[in-house]
Coordinates of C-alpha atoms and ligand atoms in Angstrom, one line a residue:
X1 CA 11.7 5.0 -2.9
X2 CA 10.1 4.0 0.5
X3 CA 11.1 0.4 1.5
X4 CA 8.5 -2.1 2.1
X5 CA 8.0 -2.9 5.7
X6 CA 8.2 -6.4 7.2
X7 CA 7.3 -8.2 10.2
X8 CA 8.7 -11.4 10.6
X9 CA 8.0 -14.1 12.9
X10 CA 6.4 -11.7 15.3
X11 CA 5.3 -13.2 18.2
X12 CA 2.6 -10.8 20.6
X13 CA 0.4 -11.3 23.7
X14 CA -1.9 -9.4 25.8
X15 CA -1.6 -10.9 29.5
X16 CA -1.4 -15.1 27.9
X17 CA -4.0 -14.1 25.2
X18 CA -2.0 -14.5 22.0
X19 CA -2.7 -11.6 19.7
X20 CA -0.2 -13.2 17.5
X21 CA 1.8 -15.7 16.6
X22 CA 5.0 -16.2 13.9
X23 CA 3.1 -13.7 11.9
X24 CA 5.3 -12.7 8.9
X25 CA 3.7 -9.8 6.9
X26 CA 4.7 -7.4 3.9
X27 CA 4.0 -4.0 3.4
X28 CA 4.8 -2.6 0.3
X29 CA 6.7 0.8 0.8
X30 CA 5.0 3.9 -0.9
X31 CA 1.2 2.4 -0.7
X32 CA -1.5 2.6 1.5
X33 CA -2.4 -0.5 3.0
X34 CA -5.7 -0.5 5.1
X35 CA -6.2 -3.3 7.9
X36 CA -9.6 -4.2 8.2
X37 CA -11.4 -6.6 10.9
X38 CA -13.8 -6.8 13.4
X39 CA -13.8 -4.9 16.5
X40 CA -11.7 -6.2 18.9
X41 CA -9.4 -8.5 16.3
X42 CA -6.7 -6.6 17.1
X43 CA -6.2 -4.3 14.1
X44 CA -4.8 -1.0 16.5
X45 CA -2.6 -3.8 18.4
X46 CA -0.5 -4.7 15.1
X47 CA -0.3 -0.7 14.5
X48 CA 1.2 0.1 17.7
X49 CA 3.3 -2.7 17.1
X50 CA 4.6 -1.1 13.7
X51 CA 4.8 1.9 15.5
X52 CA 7.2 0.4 18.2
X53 CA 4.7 1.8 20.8
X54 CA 4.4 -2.0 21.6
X55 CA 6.9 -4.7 21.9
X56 CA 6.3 -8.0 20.5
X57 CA 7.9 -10.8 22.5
X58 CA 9.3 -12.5 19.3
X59 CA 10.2 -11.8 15.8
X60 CA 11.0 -8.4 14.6
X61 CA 9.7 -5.7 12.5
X62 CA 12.4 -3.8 9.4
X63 CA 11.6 -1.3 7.4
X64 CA 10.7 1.2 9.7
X65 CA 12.4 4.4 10.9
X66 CA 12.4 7.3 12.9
X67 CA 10.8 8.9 9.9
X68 CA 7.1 8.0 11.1
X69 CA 4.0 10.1 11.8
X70 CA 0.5 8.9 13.8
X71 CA -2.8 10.1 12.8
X72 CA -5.5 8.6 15.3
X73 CA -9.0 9.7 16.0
X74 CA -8.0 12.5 18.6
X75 CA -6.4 15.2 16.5
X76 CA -4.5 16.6 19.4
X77 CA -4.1 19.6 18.4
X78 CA -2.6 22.2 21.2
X79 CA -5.5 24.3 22.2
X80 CA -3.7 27.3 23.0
X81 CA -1.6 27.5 19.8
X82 CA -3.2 28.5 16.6
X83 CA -3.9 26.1 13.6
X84 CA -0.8 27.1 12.0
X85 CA 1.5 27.2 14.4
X86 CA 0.1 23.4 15.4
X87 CA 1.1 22.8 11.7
X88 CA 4.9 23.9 12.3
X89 CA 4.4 22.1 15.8
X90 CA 7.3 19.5 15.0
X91 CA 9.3 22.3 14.1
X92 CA 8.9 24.1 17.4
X93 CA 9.7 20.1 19.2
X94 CA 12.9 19.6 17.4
X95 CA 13.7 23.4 17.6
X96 CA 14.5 24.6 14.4
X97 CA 13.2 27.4 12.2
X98 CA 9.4 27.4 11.1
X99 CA 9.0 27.8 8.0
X100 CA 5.7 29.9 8.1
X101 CA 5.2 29.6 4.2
X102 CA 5.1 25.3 3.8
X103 CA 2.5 25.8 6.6
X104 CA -0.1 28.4 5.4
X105 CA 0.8 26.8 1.7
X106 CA -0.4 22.9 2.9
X107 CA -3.1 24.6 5.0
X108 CA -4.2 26.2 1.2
X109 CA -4.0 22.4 0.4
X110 CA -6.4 21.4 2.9
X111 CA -8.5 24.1 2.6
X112 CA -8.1 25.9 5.8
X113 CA -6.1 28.9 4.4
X114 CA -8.6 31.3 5.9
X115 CA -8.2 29.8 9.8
X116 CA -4.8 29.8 10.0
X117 CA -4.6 32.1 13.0
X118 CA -7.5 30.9 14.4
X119 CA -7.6 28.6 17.4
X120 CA -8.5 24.6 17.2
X121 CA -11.4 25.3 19.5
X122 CA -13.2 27.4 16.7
X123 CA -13.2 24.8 14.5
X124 CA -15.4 21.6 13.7
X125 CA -14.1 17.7 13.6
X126 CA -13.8 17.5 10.3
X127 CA -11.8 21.0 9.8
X128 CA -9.7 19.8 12.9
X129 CA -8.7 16.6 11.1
X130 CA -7.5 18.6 7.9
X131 CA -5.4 21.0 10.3
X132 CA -3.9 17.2 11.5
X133 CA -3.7 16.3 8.0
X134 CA -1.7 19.1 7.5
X135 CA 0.6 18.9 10.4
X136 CA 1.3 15.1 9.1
X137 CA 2.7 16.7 6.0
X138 CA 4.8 19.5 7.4
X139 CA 6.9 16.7 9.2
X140 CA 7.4 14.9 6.0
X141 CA 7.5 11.4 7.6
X142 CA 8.0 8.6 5.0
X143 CA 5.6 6.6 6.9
X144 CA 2.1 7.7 8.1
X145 CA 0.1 5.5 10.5
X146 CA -3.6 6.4 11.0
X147 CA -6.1 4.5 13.3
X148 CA -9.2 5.8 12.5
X149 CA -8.6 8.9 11.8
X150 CA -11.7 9.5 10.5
X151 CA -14.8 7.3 12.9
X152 CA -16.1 10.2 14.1
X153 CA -16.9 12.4 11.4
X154 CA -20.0 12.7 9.3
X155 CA -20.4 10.7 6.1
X156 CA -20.4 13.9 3.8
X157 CA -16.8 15.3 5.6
X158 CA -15.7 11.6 5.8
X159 CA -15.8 10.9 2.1
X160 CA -14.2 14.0 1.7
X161 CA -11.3 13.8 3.7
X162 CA -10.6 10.2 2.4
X163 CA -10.0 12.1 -1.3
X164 CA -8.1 14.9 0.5
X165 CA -5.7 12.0 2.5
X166 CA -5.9 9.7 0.0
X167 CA -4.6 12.4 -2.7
X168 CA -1.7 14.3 -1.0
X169 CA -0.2 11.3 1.0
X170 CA 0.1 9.3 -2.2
X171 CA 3.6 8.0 -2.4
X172 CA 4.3 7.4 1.3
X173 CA 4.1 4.2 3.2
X174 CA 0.8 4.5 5.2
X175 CA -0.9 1.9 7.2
X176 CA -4.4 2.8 7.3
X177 CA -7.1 1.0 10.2
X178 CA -10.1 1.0 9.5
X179 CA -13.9 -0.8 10.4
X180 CA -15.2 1.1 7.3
X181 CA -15.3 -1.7 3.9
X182 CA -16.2 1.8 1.9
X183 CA -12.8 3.5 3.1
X184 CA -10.9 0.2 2.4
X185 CA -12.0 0.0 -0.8
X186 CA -11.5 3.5 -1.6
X187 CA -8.3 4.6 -0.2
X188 CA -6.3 0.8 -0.3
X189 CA -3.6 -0.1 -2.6
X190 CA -3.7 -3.7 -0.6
X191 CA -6.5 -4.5 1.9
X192 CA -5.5 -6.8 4.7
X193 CA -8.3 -8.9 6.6
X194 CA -7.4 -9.8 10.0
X195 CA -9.6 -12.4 11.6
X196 CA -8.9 -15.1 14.3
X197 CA -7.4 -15.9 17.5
X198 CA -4.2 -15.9 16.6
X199 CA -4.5 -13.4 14.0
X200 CA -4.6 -14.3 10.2
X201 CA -4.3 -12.1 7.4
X202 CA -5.6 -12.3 4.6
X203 CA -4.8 -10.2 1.4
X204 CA -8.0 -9.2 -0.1
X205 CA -8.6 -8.1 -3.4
X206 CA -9.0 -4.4 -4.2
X207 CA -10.8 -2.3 -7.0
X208 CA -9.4 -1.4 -10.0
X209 CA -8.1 1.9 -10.4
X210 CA -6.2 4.1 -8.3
X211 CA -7.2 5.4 -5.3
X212 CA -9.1 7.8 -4.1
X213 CA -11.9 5.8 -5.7
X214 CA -15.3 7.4 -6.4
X215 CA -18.0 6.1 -4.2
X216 CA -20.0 5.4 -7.2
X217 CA -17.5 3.1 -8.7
X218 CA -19.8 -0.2 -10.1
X219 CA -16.4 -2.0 -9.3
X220 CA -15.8 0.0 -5.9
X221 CA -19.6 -0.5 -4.8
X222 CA -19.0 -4.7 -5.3
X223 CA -16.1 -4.9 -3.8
X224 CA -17.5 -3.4 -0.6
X225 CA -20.6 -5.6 -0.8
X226 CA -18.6 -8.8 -0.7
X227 CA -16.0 -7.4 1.7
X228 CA -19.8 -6.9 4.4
X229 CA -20.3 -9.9 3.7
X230 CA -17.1 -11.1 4.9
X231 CA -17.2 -9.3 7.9
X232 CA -20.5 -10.3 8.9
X233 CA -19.8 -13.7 8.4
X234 CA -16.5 -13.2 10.8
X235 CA -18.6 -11.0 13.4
X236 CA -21.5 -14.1 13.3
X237 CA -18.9 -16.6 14.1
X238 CA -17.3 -14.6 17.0
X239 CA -20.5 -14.7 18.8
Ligands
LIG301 N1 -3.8 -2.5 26.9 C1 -4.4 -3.6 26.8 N2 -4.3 -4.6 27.7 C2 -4.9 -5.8 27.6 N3 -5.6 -6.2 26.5 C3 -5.7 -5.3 25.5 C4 -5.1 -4.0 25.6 N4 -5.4 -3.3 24.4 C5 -6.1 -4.2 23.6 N5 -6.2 -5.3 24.3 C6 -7.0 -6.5 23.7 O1 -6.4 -6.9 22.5 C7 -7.4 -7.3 21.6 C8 -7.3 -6.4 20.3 O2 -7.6 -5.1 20.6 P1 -7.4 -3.9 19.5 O3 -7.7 -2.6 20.2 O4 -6.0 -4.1 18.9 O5 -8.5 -4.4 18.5 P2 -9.1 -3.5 17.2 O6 -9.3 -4.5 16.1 O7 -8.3 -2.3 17.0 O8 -10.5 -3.1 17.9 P3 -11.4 -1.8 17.5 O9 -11.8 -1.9 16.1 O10 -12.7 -2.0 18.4 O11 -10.7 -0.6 17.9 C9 -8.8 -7.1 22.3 O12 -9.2 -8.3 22.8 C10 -8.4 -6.1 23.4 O13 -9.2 -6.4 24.6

């Protein structure tokens, strides 16, 4: 069982802007939580934070180990290895033994089976995610934090890589940023709303039924209605 992650009275500024103040937060260990907000509110701040890639000058943040892996928008992927080898990649880092089977058997998973000895450069955006996808799971991290990993693909190979992530990461702790009120309501367990200067959060409610949600949920399509609204009433009063 993955423990919940908490931040507690954590403190964080960019150059006298405070980002946030005494902010004490829960994140419940084994879900997906998605952050959603504005541009600009800060959502990729507090994930760096929970990734230690920032330091906040008060409070602190438990729960969190070693054990954690980073999905962003750039897959980066090694260019001159091929996809399956980018899969074992951590192996290779921490130099142990690859095992060549886990990685053509999670590439099956995503799909990719057929590329393995291909190189990233052949492939598209959305086939380039999956091989990043993959690599996340071959380093069996109990905590997976994505920032956007999916903005720059098209809808159709969006919605499909939300089923893929949302399906074989079930049962690890991942925080999930996002702009997108469809992949919130689809992929969350808990949906945070940050807004403000200091940040607030706000837990939002999320659609029955376990995630990945289908996009033609009546209860799925609602909630993502209200949570536009929301966000356009945030993005009217920042301006
Ligand atoms: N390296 C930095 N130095 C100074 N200020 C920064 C830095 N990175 C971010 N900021 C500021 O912190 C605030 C929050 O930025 P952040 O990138 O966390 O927001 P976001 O919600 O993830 O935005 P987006 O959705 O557009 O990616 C912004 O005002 C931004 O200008």
């Amino acid at each position: 069982m993955n423990p919940d992650i908490t931040l507690h009275d954590l403190s964080f500024s960019w150059g006298g802007h405070p980002l946030c103040q005494h902010l004490d937060l829960r994140l419940r260990g084994g879900k997906t939580t998605v952050l959603l907000g504005r541009s600009g509110i800060g959502k990729s701040t507090l994930l760096r934070l929970v990734a230690g890639l920032l330091q906040p000058q008060q409070g602190s943040i438990r729960g969190i180990s070693d054990s954690v892996a980073w999905m962003g928008q750039q897959d980066l992927l090694y260019p001159w290895l091929s996809v399956q080898d980018n899969v074992m990649l951590v192996a290779r880092l921490n130099g142990e033994k690859p095992d060549r089977a886990r990685a053509l058997h999670l590439l099956e998973q995503v799909k990719l089976a057929d590329v393995a000895h291909a190189r990233p450069e052949t492939l598209s955006g959305g086939m380039r995610q999956r091989v990043a996808l993959a690599r996340t799971l071959y380093a069996e991290r109990d905590v997976v934090l994505m920032d956007e990993p999916f903005a720059t693909l098209d809808v159709m190979t969006k919605l499909s890589l939300q089923t893929l992530t949302a399906t074989l990461l079930q049962g690890k702790t991942v925080l999930l940023v996002t702009h997108d009120p469809l992949e919130a309501c689809r992929m969350a367990d808990d949906i945070l709303l940050l807004s403000g200067q200091p940040l607030r959060i706000e837990a939002w409610p999320v659609p029955d039924g376990a995630a990945p949600r289908t996009i033609d949920d009546p209860g799925l399509l609602q909630a993502q209605g209200q949570l536009f609204t929301r966000l356009n009433q945030d993005e009217e009063k920042s301006v």
